[in-house]
Amino acid sequence: MAGASTPEPAVAVGDDPRRYAMLLSEVYDATMAGGRSPAKPRPVIAESWNRLLDSGIDPEHHDPPDIDRSGLDLLRQSSGLLTVLEDITRGLESVIADGSNILVVADARGRVLWRSGTPRVLGNADRLGFVEGADWGESAVGTNAIGTALVSRRAVQIFSAEHFLRSHHAWTCAGAPIQDPRTGHVIGAVDVSGPASTVHPTTIALVDLVARLAESQLREAHTRTLDRLRAVAAPMLARLGSPALAVDPEGWVAAVDSMPPHNRIMLPQKAGPGRTWIPALGACELEPLSGGWLVRPVRSEDGTAASDLTVDLRHQPALELSGPSGSWRQDISPRHAEILLVLATHRGGRTAPELAADLYGDRSRVVTVRAEMSRLRKQLVGIIEAQPYRFAEGIGVRVRRPADPAALLPSSTAPAIHAARGQVAT
């Protein structure tokens, strides 16, 4: 587990960084030439170098990292790191305050999502391709604190010639992975980089501490999510009077009734409404909840009942879902109301470019659409599928419109809503 052991600094307290950098340079030259080295690199460095030498990457001549900014907004939204970005920045502001270091947050693949620092240090980073949208995974740019932390799943500090690419030897960096407490998967890394002369033994400990604090914030946010799900599910479980539980999209249990307690159940990879098999429970019915699933173990002879979704646009936009176990209702944003109305009108589904035209009159705004659909699908688990975006099988959909067509989402300027105002109210 990331952060389970004390992170090892590249340069120990009391060591002379310049003398150590000279030794590392000799170790690097000998290792890359296949000769006899005056010392052994640290184990985490040796393991990384071996991986990269086996892959055939040339440490002397390597292309700049791949940079793709086209989907950067969507990557940021889907990374799971947006909610802790402010905490990370606040926790490390003292390290970048003197203008020597750059703070970087990357996703699980090593793609740089955010960076901050003074214009001078950002300009130095630009020359290495250390920019937002760049792939800084180990296989892309060699041994570095982001990529190597993601591979090793531990906090690492890389100093001078410990970098696999010679072009990076003027730098030092300290990075730590961040895990999603719901799944245990590494979702990104935080990194502090700067000139090699700025190396300090305490930097790696601080970076690792900030990463662990970010995980703590994610854990608290997950607890709040389960609390909201529990509030929706509790009345339904009370009415049922039969075994059932409410879980979030990853299977974490928010509430349970008439069943042995569970912390988590393993849901199918592509869970959807209706009958499914869950290893710990057997045959079950899944019903969508706001932010999760209602799970009911069933006998094999029990029938399968459908769920009905009502999109109510008569006043404050809201949706209500009714299933065999009861119903729940919640308000929705005007933008989500627009999307749901479009999908209800086009039951065969809409692609991202089609939705962009429906909502903005511009088919090129697919990044904005995908980010919005990502948020909506997280809120309405199992109700909306992708490729194309559409309502899931087994969901009956009804739209309640105002009697006056002009009152249909009156603040909306979306082309699809203008067209819908000319249709008959239901």
Tab-separated table of C-alpha atoms in Angstrom:
chain	number	residue	atom	x	y	z
A	1	MET	CA	0.000	0.000	0.000
A	2	ALA	CA	1.253	3.474	-0.851
A	3	GLY	CA	2.728	5.254	2.113
A	4	ALA	CA	2.942	2.070	4.229
A	5	SER	CA	6.699	2.567	4.861
A	6	THR	CA	8.796	5.647	5.555
A	7	PRO	CA	9.803	7.201	2.224
A	8	GLU	CA	13.536	7.146	1.534
A	9	PRO	CA	15.170	10.475	0.614
A	10	ALA	CA	17.601	10.478	-2.289
A	11	VAL	CA	20.170	12.423	-0.271
A	12	ALA	CA	20.515	11.690	3.452
A	13	VAL	CA	20.800	14.402	6.083
A	14	GLY	CA	24.443	15.485	6.335
A	15	ASP	CA	25.435	14.266	2.871
A	16	ASP	CA	27.038	16.677	0.432
A	17	PRO	CA	24.627	16.859	-2.570
A	18	ARG	CA	27.378	17.944	-4.991
A	19	ARG	CA	29.691	15.090	-4.077
A	20	TYR	CA	26.775	12.633	-4.178
A	21	ALA	CA	25.707	13.962	-7.600
A	22	MET	CA	29.236	13.321	-8.923
A	23	LEU	CA	29.124	9.743	-7.616
A	24	LEU	CA	25.710	9.188	-9.156
A	25	SER	CA	27.013	10.445	-12.491
A	26	GLU	CA	29.819	7.869	-12.374
A	27	VAL	CA	27.339	5.123	-11.421
A	28	TYR	CA	25.037	6.187	-14.255
A	29	ASP	CA	27.783	6.272	-16.903
A	30	ALA	CA	29.112	2.861	-15.886
A	31	THR	CA	25.671	1.251	-15.729
A	32	MET	CA	24.516	2.578	-19.087
A	33	ALA	CA	27.796	1.510	-20.710
A	34	GLY	CA	27.556	-1.952	-19.157
A	35	GLY	CA	30.770	-1.452	-17.214
A	36	ARG	CA	31.813	-1.863	-13.604
A	37	SER	CA	30.070	0.668	-11.367
A	38	PRO	CA	31.791	2.342	-8.381
A	39	ALA	CA	28.610	1.853	-6.329
A	40	LYS	CA	25.147	0.375	-6.592
A	41	PRO	CA	22.137	2.599	-7.263
A	42	ARG	CA	19.361	2.510	-4.701
A	43	PRO	CA	17.027	-0.508	-5.192
A	44	VAL	CA	14.088	1.597	-6.423
A	45	ILE	CA	16.399	3.235	-8.985
A	46	ALA	CA	18.015	-0.036	-10.061
A	47	GLU	CA	14.594	-1.624	-10.595
A	48	SER	CA	13.456	1.323	-12.698
A	49	TRP	CA	16.649	1.393	-14.800
A	50	ASN	CA	16.364	-2.349	-15.443
A	51	ARG	CA	12.759	-1.969	-16.597
A	52	LEU	CA	13.737	0.801	-18.983
A	53	LEU	CA	16.889	-0.876	-20.321
A	54	ASP	CA	14.824	-3.986	-21.038
A	55	SER	CA	12.314	-1.830	-22.946
A	56	GLY	CA	15.018	-0.483	-25.267
A	57	ILE	CA	14.661	3.221	-24.404
A	58	ASP	CA	17.803	5.182	-25.299
A	59	PRO	CA	18.878	7.247	-22.262
A	60	GLU	CA	20.958	9.588	-24.450
A	61	HIS	CA	18.508	10.331	-27.257
A	62	HIS	CA	14.835	10.261	-26.445
A	63	ASP	CA	11.921	12.050	-28.061
A	64	PRO	CA	10.070	14.655	-25.967
A	65	PRO	CA	7.022	13.309	-24.116
A	66	ASP	CA	3.716	13.013	-25.913
A	67	ILE	CA	1.615	16.139	-25.270
A	68	ASP	CA	-2.143	16.051	-25.834
A	69	ARG	CA	-4.210	18.920	-24.447
A	70	SER	CA	-7.360	18.131	-26.438
A	71	GLY	CA	-8.969	16.029	-23.716
A	72	LEU	CA	-7.360	17.695	-20.708
A	73	ASP	CA	-10.593	19.010	-19.195
A	74	LEU	CA	-12.210	15.573	-19.384
A	75	LEU	CA	-9.124	13.921	-17.856
A	76	ARG	CA	-9.249	16.377	-14.969
A	77	GLN	CA	-12.958	15.780	-14.387
A	78	SER	CA	-12.641	11.991	-14.505
A	79	SER	CA	-9.386	11.666	-12.558
A	80	GLY	CA	-10.983	11.695	-9.105
A	81	LEU	CA	-8.410	14.296	-8.032
A	82	LEU	CA	-10.306	17.524	-8.636
A	83	THR	CA	-11.860	17.564	-5.164
A	84	VAL	CA	-8.453	17.337	-3.426
A	85	LEU	CA	-6.490	19.672	-5.711
A	86	GLU	CA	-6.873	22.647	-3.366
A	87	ASP	CA	-5.714	20.579	-0.360
A	88	ILE	CA	-2.653	19.368	-2.286
A	89	THR	CA	-1.742	22.900	-3.379
A	90	ARG	CA	-2.192	24.297	0.127
A	91	GLY	CA	-0.138	21.503	1.678
A	92	LEU	CA	2.845	22.095	-0.602
A	93	GLU	CA	2.728	25.861	-1.108
A	94	SER	CA	5.684	26.321	1.257
A	95	VAL	CA	7.887	24.149	-0.966
A	96	ILE	CA	7.235	26.190	-4.108
A	97	ALA	CA	7.080	29.581	-2.376
A	98	ASP	CA	10.740	30.441	-3.027
A	99	GLY	CA	10.251	30.075	-6.783
A	100	SER	CA	12.683	27.195	-7.299
A	101	ASN	CA	10.246	24.288	-7.492
A	102	ILE	CA	7.240	23.303	-9.547
A	103	LEU	CA	4.208	21.461	-8.161
A	104	VAL	CA	2.603	18.896	-10.484
A	105	VAL	CA	-0.443	16.652	-10.147
A	106	ALA	CA	-0.728	13.776	-12.642
A	107	ASP	CA	-3.336	11.107	-13.325
A	108	ALA	CA	-2.956	7.337	-12.984
A	109	ARG	CA	-1.133	7.046	-16.319
A	110	GLY	CA	1.291	9.865	-15.529
A	111	ARG	CA	-0.441	12.478	-17.684
A	112	VAL	CA	0.203	15.951	-16.220
A	113	LEU	CA	-3.166	17.461	-15.237
A	114	TRP	CA	-2.131	20.566	-13.282
A	115	ARG	CA	1.092	22.364	-12.460
A	116	SER	CA	1.966	25.543	-10.586
A	117	GLY	CA	5.101	27.576	-9.961
A	118	THR	CA	6.795	30.833	-10.871
A	119	PRO	CA	7.219	31.801	-14.542
A	120	ARG	CA	10.952	31.075	-14.281
A	121	VAL	CA	10.613	27.491	-13.071
A	122	LEU	CA	7.691	26.851	-15.423
A	123	GLY	CA	9.829	28.063	-18.306
A	124	ASN	CA	12.572	25.602	-17.322
A	125	ALA	CA	9.973	22.826	-17.178
A	126	ASP	CA	8.650	23.808	-20.609
A	127	ARG	CA	12.018	22.993	-22.159
A	128	LEU	CA	11.709	19.404	-20.888
A	129	GLY	CA	8.118	19.074	-22.055
A	130	PHE	CA	7.028	19.029	-18.410
A	131	VAL	CA	3.728	20.699	-19.256
A	132	GLU	CA	0.006	20.105	-18.772
A	133	GLY	CA	-1.165	17.347	-21.070
A	134	ALA	CA	2.280	15.696	-21.264
A	135	ASP	CA	2.759	11.978	-20.627
A	136	TRP	CA	5.198	11.730	-17.725
A	137	GLY	CA	4.829	8.002	-17.166
A	138	GLU	CA	8.007	6.004	-16.656
A	139	SER	CA	7.759	4.313	-20.052
A	140	ALA	CA	7.494	7.755	-21.700
A	141	VAL	CA	10.284	9.745	-20.021
A	142	GLY	CA	12.232	7.227	-17.963
A	143	THR	CA	12.892	7.201	-14.232
A	144	ASN	CA	11.162	10.183	-12.618
A	145	ALA	CA	9.199	10.795	-9.447
A	146	ILE	CA	5.772	10.700	-11.125
A	147	GLY	CA	6.181	7.661	-13.353
A	148	THR	CA	8.293	5.644	-10.919
A	149	ALA	CA	5.960	6.398	-8.002
A	150	LEU	CA	3.034	5.135	-10.077
A	151	VAL	CA	4.854	1.932	-11.056
A	152	SER	CA	6.291	1.179	-7.606
A	153	ARG	CA	3.161	2.407	-5.743
A	154	ARG	CA	5.398	4.168	-3.220
A	155	ALA	CA	6.765	7.639	-2.589
A	156	VAL	CA	10.117	8.211	-4.314
A	157	GLN	CA	12.694	10.957	-4.604
A	158	ILE	CA	14.845	11.033	-7.736
A	159	PHE	CA	18.042	13.091	-7.642
A	160	SER	CA	20.223	14.195	-10.556
A	161	ALA	CA	21.742	11.195	-12.397
A	162	GLU	CA	19.194	8.824	-10.876
A	163	HIS	CA	16.949	10.009	-13.731
A	164	PHE	CA	17.179	7.577	-16.639
A	165	LEU	CA	17.359	10.290	-19.291
A	166	ARG	CA	20.571	12.297	-19.212
A	167	SER	CA	18.618	15.421	-20.153
A	168	HIS	CA	16.900	15.286	-16.742
A	169	HIS	CA	20.072	15.118	-14.613
A	170	ALA	CA	19.905	18.808	-13.737
A	171	TRP	CA	16.657	18.154	-11.836
A	172	THR	CA	15.515	16.606	-8.588
A	173	CYS	CA	11.939	15.488	-7.950
A	174	ALA	CA	9.867	13.918	-5.197
A	175	GLY	CA	6.574	12.198	-5.909
A	176	ALA	CA	3.971	10.047	-4.185
A	177	PRO	CA	1.013	8.044	-5.510
A	178	ILE	CA	-2.572	8.740	-4.436
A	179	GLN	CA	-4.994	5.846	-3.986
A	180	ASP	CA	-8.757	5.883	-4.280
A	181	PRO	CA	-9.855	4.546	-0.859
A	182	ARG	CA	-13.000	3.048	-2.426
A	183	THR	CA	-11.151	0.767	-4.841
A	184	GLY	CA	-7.539	0.685	-3.682
A	185	HIS	CA	-6.484	1.721	-7.209
A	186	VAL	CA	-3.840	4.381	-7.702
A	187	ILE	CA	-5.578	7.345	-9.365
A	188	GLY	CA	-2.670	9.754	-9.658
A	189	ALA	CA	0.482	11.222	-8.213
A	190	VAL	CA	1.676	14.487	-6.702
A	191	ASP	CA	5.177	15.740	-7.482
A	192	VAL	CA	7.544	18.550	-6.520
A	193	SER	CA	10.421	19.142	-8.946
A	194	GLY	CA	13.208	21.687	-9.231
A	195	PRO	CA	16.914	22.198	-9.902
A	196	ALA	CA	19.122	19.449	-8.479
A	197	SER	CA	20.703	21.978	-6.110
A	198	THR	CA	17.357	22.330	-4.287
A	199	VAL	CA	17.312	18.677	-3.155
A	200	HIS	CA	16.345	18.298	0.503
A	201	PRO	CA	15.811	15.127	2.575
A	202	THR	CA	12.516	16.360	4.056
A	203	THR	CA	10.813	17.094	0.727
A	204	ILE	CA	9.861	13.484	0.052
A	205	ALA	CA	8.333	13.120	3.526
A	206	LEU	CA	6.216	16.249	3.020
A	207	VAL	CA	5.044	15.166	-0.453
A	208	ASP	CA	4.114	11.733	0.892
A	209	LEU	CA	2.248	13.310	3.828
A	210	VAL	CA	0.228	15.519	1.459
A	211	ALA	CA	-0.658	12.493	-0.676
A	212	ARG	CA	-1.863	10.614	2.409
A	213	LEU	CA	-3.907	13.648	3.491
A	214	ALA	CA	-5.487	13.744	0.032
A	215	GLU	CA	-6.466	10.094	0.461
A	216	SER	CA	-7.987	10.978	3.825
A	217	GLN	CA	-10.048	13.721	2.177
A	218	LEU	CA	-11.232	11.268	-0.479
A	219	ARG	CA	-12.194	8.810	2.261
A	220	GLU	CA	-14.220	11.471	4.071
A	221	ALA	CA	-15.922	12.453	0.809
A	222	HIS	CA	-16.825	8.812	0.231
A	223	THR	CA	-18.320	8.622	3.715
A	224	ARG	CA	-20.493	11.644	2.944
A	225	THR	CA	-21.592	9.996	-0.317
A	226	LEU	CA	-22.615	6.839	1.543
A	227	ASP	CA	-24.519	8.975	4.062
A	228	ARG	CA	-26.514	10.600	1.238
A	229	LEU	CA	-27.222	7.212	-0.309
A	230	ARG	CA	-28.302	5.871	3.083
A	231	ALA	CA	-30.790	8.729	3.475
A	232	VAL	CA	-32.386	7.844	0.120
A	233	ALA	CA	-32.405	4.084	0.736
A	234	ALA	CA	-33.497	3.895	4.377
A	235	PRO	CA	-37.220	4.616	3.790
A	236	MET	CA	-37.325	2.094	0.937
A	237	LEU	CA	-35.637	-0.599	3.008
A	238	ALA	CA	-38.067	0.044	5.867
A	239	ARG	CA	-41.073	-0.410	3.567
A	240	LEU	CA	-39.722	-3.547	1.931
A	241	GLY	CA	-39.606	-5.748	5.015
A	242	SER	CA	-37.446	-8.233	3.087
A	243	PRO	CA	-33.680	-8.727	2.695
A	244	ALA	CA	-32.048	-5.877	0.778
A	245	LEU	CA	-29.094	-3.526	0.851
A	246	ALA	CA	-28.048	-0.251	-0.737
A	247	VAL	CA	-24.591	0.066	-2.286
A	248	ASP	CA	-22.618	2.691	-4.157
A	249	PRO	CA	-21.289	2.071	-7.710
A	250	GLU	CA	-18.211	0.281	-6.328
A	251	GLY	CA	-20.324	-2.018	-4.128
A	252	TRP	CA	-19.655	-0.307	-0.780
A	253	VAL	CA	-22.653	-0.858	1.462
A	254	ALA	CA	-24.510	2.210	2.729
A	255	ALA	CA	-27.486	0.456	4.343
A	256	VAL	CA	-28.702	-3.108	4.932
A	257	ASP	CA	-31.924	-4.641	6.199
A	258	SER	CA	-32.755	-8.235	7.205
A	259	MET	CA	-29.358	-9.497	6.040
A	260	PRO	CA	-25.963	-10.236	7.599
A	261	PRO	CA	-23.784	-7.104	7.587
A	262	HIS	CA	-21.510	-6.524	4.595
A	263	ASN	CA	-18.879	-3.834	4.059
A	264	ARG	CA	-18.748	-4.339	0.317
A	265	ILE	CA	-20.113	-6.648	-2.357
A	266	MET	CA	-18.647	-7.316	-5.790
A	267	LEU	CA	-20.937	-5.942	-8.457
A	268	PRO	CA	-20.753	-7.055	-12.096
A	269	GLN	CA	-18.292	-5.020	-14.156
A	270	LYS	CA	-21.152	-3.600	-16.226
A	271	ALA	CA	-23.989	-3.514	-13.720
A	272	GLY	CA	-27.429	-2.654	-15.036
A	273	PRO	CA	-31.014	-2.674	-13.798
A	274	GLY	CA	-32.636	-6.086	-13.484
A	275	ARG	CA	-31.527	-9.615	-12.628
A	276	THR	CA	-27.849	-10.346	-12.055
A	277	TRP	CA	-25.624	-12.743	-10.133
A	278	ILE	CA	-23.584	-11.502	-7.172
A	279	PRO	CA	-21.103	-14.036	-5.733
A	280	ALA	CA	-21.801	-13.257	-2.068
A	281	LEU	CA	-25.589	-13.136	-2.473
A	282	GLY	CA	-26.577	-15.226	-5.493
A	283	ALA	CA	-29.351	-14.074	-7.836
A	284	CYS	CA	-30.306	-10.444	-7.162
A	285	GLU	CA	-32.411	-7.664	-8.563
A	286	LEU	CA	-30.627	-4.332	-9.065
A	287	GLU	CA	-32.681	-1.146	-8.938
A	288	PRO	CA	-31.110	2.275	-9.556
A	289	LEU	CA	-30.875	4.649	-6.620
A	290	SER	CA	-29.636	8.210	-6.532
A	291	GLY	CA	-25.907	7.534	-6.293
A	292	GLY	CA	-25.981	3.749	-6.216
A	293	TRP	CA	-28.020	0.559	-6.323
A	294	LEU	CA	-30.728	-1.157	-4.305
A	295	VAL	CA	-29.830	-4.860	-4.228
A	296	ARG	CA	-32.505	-7.466	-3.447
A	297	PRO	CA	-31.649	-11.172	-3.265
A	298	VAL	CA	-34.407	-13.083	-5.071
A	299	ARG	CA	-35.595	-16.643	-5.443
A	300	SER	CA	-35.107	-18.170	-8.873
A	301	GLU	CA	-38.858	-18.329	-9.480
A	302	ASP	CA	-39.406	-14.632	-8.750
A	303	GLY	CA	-40.255	-12.475	-11.766
A	304	THR	CA	-38.294	-9.449	-12.897
A	305	ALA	CA	-40.006	-6.088	-12.661
A	306	ALA	CA	-38.986	-2.984	-14.584
A	307	SER	CA	-38.169	0.471	-13.238
A	308	ASP	CA	-39.893	3.611	-14.503
A	309	LEU	CA	-38.220	7.017	-14.680
A	310	THR	CA	-40.224	10.219	-14.764
A	311	VAL	CA	-38.542	13.463	-15.826
A	312	ASP	CA	-40.715	16.208	-14.381
A	313	LEU	CA	-40.189	19.532	-16.159
A	314	ARG	CA	-43.375	21.278	-15.033
A	315	HIS	CA	-41.725	23.393	-12.333
A	316	GLN	CA	-38.270	22.876	-10.750
A	317	PRO	CA	-36.714	20.128	-12.907
A	318	ALA	CA	-36.782	16.827	-11.030
A	319	LEU	CA	-36.727	13.138	-11.696
A	320	GLU	CA	-38.470	10.277	-9.965
A	321	LEU	CA	-37.645	6.610	-10.299
A	322	SER	CA	-40.160	3.957	-9.319
A	323	GLY	CA	-39.242	0.310	-9.023
A	324	PRO	CA	-40.503	-2.858	-7.343
A	325	SER	CA	-39.117	-1.675	-3.994
A	326	GLY	CA	-40.517	1.846	-4.004
A	327	SER	CA	-39.539	5.210	-5.453
A	328	TRP	CA	-37.189	8.133	-4.946
A	329	ARG	CA	-37.244	11.696	-6.235
A	330	GLN	CA	-34.599	14.408	-6.537
A	331	ASP	CA	-34.156	17.825	-8.100
A	332	ILE	CA	-31.817	18.108	-11.070
A	333	SER	CA	-29.947	20.987	-12.692
A	334	PRO	CA	-31.333	22.696	-15.804
A	335	ARG	CA	-28.448	21.287	-17.865
A	336	HIS	CA	-29.182	17.731	-16.738
A	337	ALA	CA	-32.855	18.331	-17.434
A	338	GLU	CA	-31.952	19.327	-20.999
A	339	ILE	CA	-29.883	16.186	-21.466
A	340	LEU	CA	-32.551	13.869	-20.074
A	341	LEU	CA	-35.202	15.431	-22.285
A	342	VAL	CA	-33.003	14.957	-25.361
A	343	LEU	CA	-32.320	11.306	-24.464
A	344	ALA	CA	-36.031	10.716	-23.815
A	345	THR	CA	-36.789	12.140	-27.264
A	346	HIS	CA	-34.094	10.019	-28.947
A	347	ARG	CA	-34.426	6.612	-27.317
A	348	GLY	CA	-31.932	5.106	-29.746
A	349	GLY	CA	-29.259	7.279	-28.160
A	350	ARG	CA	-27.138	10.309	-29.020
A	351	THR	CA	-23.405	10.476	-29.704
A	352	ALA	CA	-21.257	13.151	-28.070
A	353	PRO	CA	-21.210	15.306	-31.254
A	354	GLU	CA	-24.990	14.958	-31.589
A	355	LEU	CA	-25.503	16.017	-27.969
A	356	ALA	CA	-23.121	18.937	-28.493
A	357	ALA	CA	-25.308	20.105	-31.376
A	358	ASP	CA	-28.470	19.520	-29.314
A	359	LEU	CA	-27.215	21.523	-26.330
A	360	TYR	CA	-24.864	24.127	-27.816
A	361	GLY	CA	-25.531	24.187	-31.555
A	362	ASP	CA	-21.866	23.211	-32.019
A	363	ARG	CA	-20.883	19.588	-32.754
A	364	SER	CA	-17.252	20.283	-31.835
A	365	ARG	CA	-17.957	20.782	-28.105
A	366	VAL	CA	-17.595	17.068	-27.321
A	367	VAL	CA	-15.190	17.574	-24.402
A	368	THR	CA	-17.766	19.697	-22.566
A	369	VAL	CA	-20.492	17.150	-23.297
A	370	ARG	CA	-18.422	14.200	-22.098
A	371	ALA	CA	-17.512	15.968	-18.863
A	372	GLU	CA	-21.192	16.771	-18.231
A	373	MET	CA	-22.265	13.216	-19.067
A	374	SER	CA	-19.622	11.838	-16.720
A	375	ARG	CA	-21.130	13.851	-13.866
A	376	LEU	CA	-24.678	12.838	-14.787
A	377	ARG	CA	-23.860	9.130	-15.050
A	378	LYS	CA	-22.180	9.186	-11.639
A	379	GLN	CA	-25.314	10.739	-10.186
A	380	LEU	CA	-27.714	8.391	-12.003
A	381	VAL	CA	-25.905	5.092	-11.645
A	382	GLY	CA	-27.142	2.461	-14.072
A	383	ILE	CA	-29.745	4.691	-15.673
A	384	ILE	CA	-27.706	6.090	-18.569
A	385	GLU	CA	-25.371	4.074	-20.770
A	386	ALA	CA	-22.683	5.307	-23.154
A	387	GLN	CA	-21.612	4.835	-26.782
A	388	PRO	CA	-24.080	6.207	-27.639
A	389	TYR	CA	-25.525	7.937	-24.578
A	390	ARG	CA	-28.971	6.430	-23.930
A	391	PHE	CA	-31.303	5.172	-21.235
A	392	ALA	CA	-30.503	1.658	-20.044
A	393	GLU	CA	-32.609	-1.326	-21.026
A	394	GLY	CA	-35.351	-2.013	-18.503
A	395	ILE	CA	-35.889	1.679	-17.726
A	396	GLY	CA	-39.255	3.052	-18.799
A	397	VAL	CA	-39.070	6.812	-19.367
A	398	ARG	CA	-41.818	9.404	-19.161
A	399	VAL	CA	-41.515	13.185	-19.504
A	400	ARG	CA	-43.942	15.536	-17.784
A	401	ARG	CA	-44.000	18.893	-19.565
A	402	PRO	CA	-45.678	22.142	-18.545
A	403	ALA	CA	-49.079	22.821	-20.086
A	404	ASP	CA	-47.664	25.943	-21.748
A	405	PRO	CA	-44.957	24.870	-24.237
A	406	ALA	CA	-43.158	28.190	-23.751
A	407	ALA	CA	-42.654	27.303	-20.061
A	408	LEU	CA	-40.525	24.251	-20.917
A	409	LEU	CA	-37.133	25.002	-19.297
A	410	PRO	CA	-37.688	28.710	-19.987
A	411	SER	CA	-34.074	29.759	-19.311
A	412	SER	CA	-32.647	27.226	-21.774
A	413	THR	CA	-31.089	28.377	-25.047
A	414	ALA	CA	-30.324	24.846	-26.263
A	415	PRO	CA	-31.455	24.208	-29.859
A	416	ALA	CA	-33.063	20.906	-28.843
A	417	ILE	CA	-35.172	22.627	-26.194
A	418	HIS	CA	-36.305	25.304	-28.667
A	419	ALA	CA	-37.489	22.468	-30.903
A	420	ALA	CA	-39.146	20.642	-27.998
A	421	ARG	CA	-41.214	23.707	-27.084
A	422	GLY	CA	-43.123	23.191	-30.284
A	423	GLN	CA	-44.197	19.691	-29.300
A	424	VAL	CA	-47.437	18.751	-27.526
A	425	ALA	CA	-47.255	18.697	-23.714
A	426	THR	CA	-47.795	15.317	-21.962
